[in-house]
Amino acid sequence: MVNSDLTSEFDFMGIRSLTTPMPPSLVPRNSV
């Protein structure tokens, strides 16, 4: 539970990515 903040942030980003795809310009090259 130490990384609860990080986990929540990652979950939020993941949900946001699925619901609202980021433009190619904002998508990190490492992620692709």
Short mmCIF file of C-alpha atoms in Angstrom, two decimals:
data_model
loop_
_atom_site.label_atom_id
_atom_site.label_comp_id
_atom_site.label_asym_id
_atom_site.label_seq_id
_atom_site.Cartn_x
_atom_site.Cartn_y
_atom_site.Cartn_z
CA MET A 1 0.00 0.00 0.00
CA VAL A 2 3.10 2.20 -0.11
CA ASN A 3 2.63 2.98 -3.81
CA SER A 4 -1.11 3.59 -3.48
CA ASP A 5 -0.74 7.08 -4.96
CA LEU A 6 1.34 5.82 -7.88
CA THR A 7 -1.07 2.93 -8.48
CA SER A 8 -4.07 5.25 -8.50
CA GLU A 9 -2.30 7.59 -10.91
CA PHE A 10 -1.38 4.73 -13.24
CA ASP A 11 -4.95 3.40 -13.13
CA PHE A 12 -6.30 6.87 -13.94
CA MET A 13 -3.89 7.21 -16.85
CA GLY A 14 -4.78 3.73 -18.10
CA ILE A 15 -8.52 4.44 -17.94
CA ARG A 16 -8.04 7.80 -19.59
CA SER A 17 -5.95 6.20 -22.35
CA LEU A 18 -8.70 3.67 -23.05
CA THR A 19 -11.52 6.21 -22.95
CA THR A 20 -9.66 9.06 -24.65
CA PRO A 21 -6.79 8.01 -26.95
CA MET A 22 -3.93 10.50 -26.79
CA PRO A 23 -2.77 12.16 -30.03
CA PRO A 24 0.40 10.65 -31.59
CA SER A 25 2.24 13.83 -30.60
CA LEU A 26 1.47 13.21 -26.91
CA VAL A 27 2.04 9.44 -26.97
CA PRO A 28 5.52 8.58 -25.61
CA ARG A 29 7.72 6.69 -28.07
CA ASN A 30 8.76 4.31 -25.26
CA SER A 31 5.12 3.31 -24.68
CA VAL A 32 4.59 2.31 -28.31
#
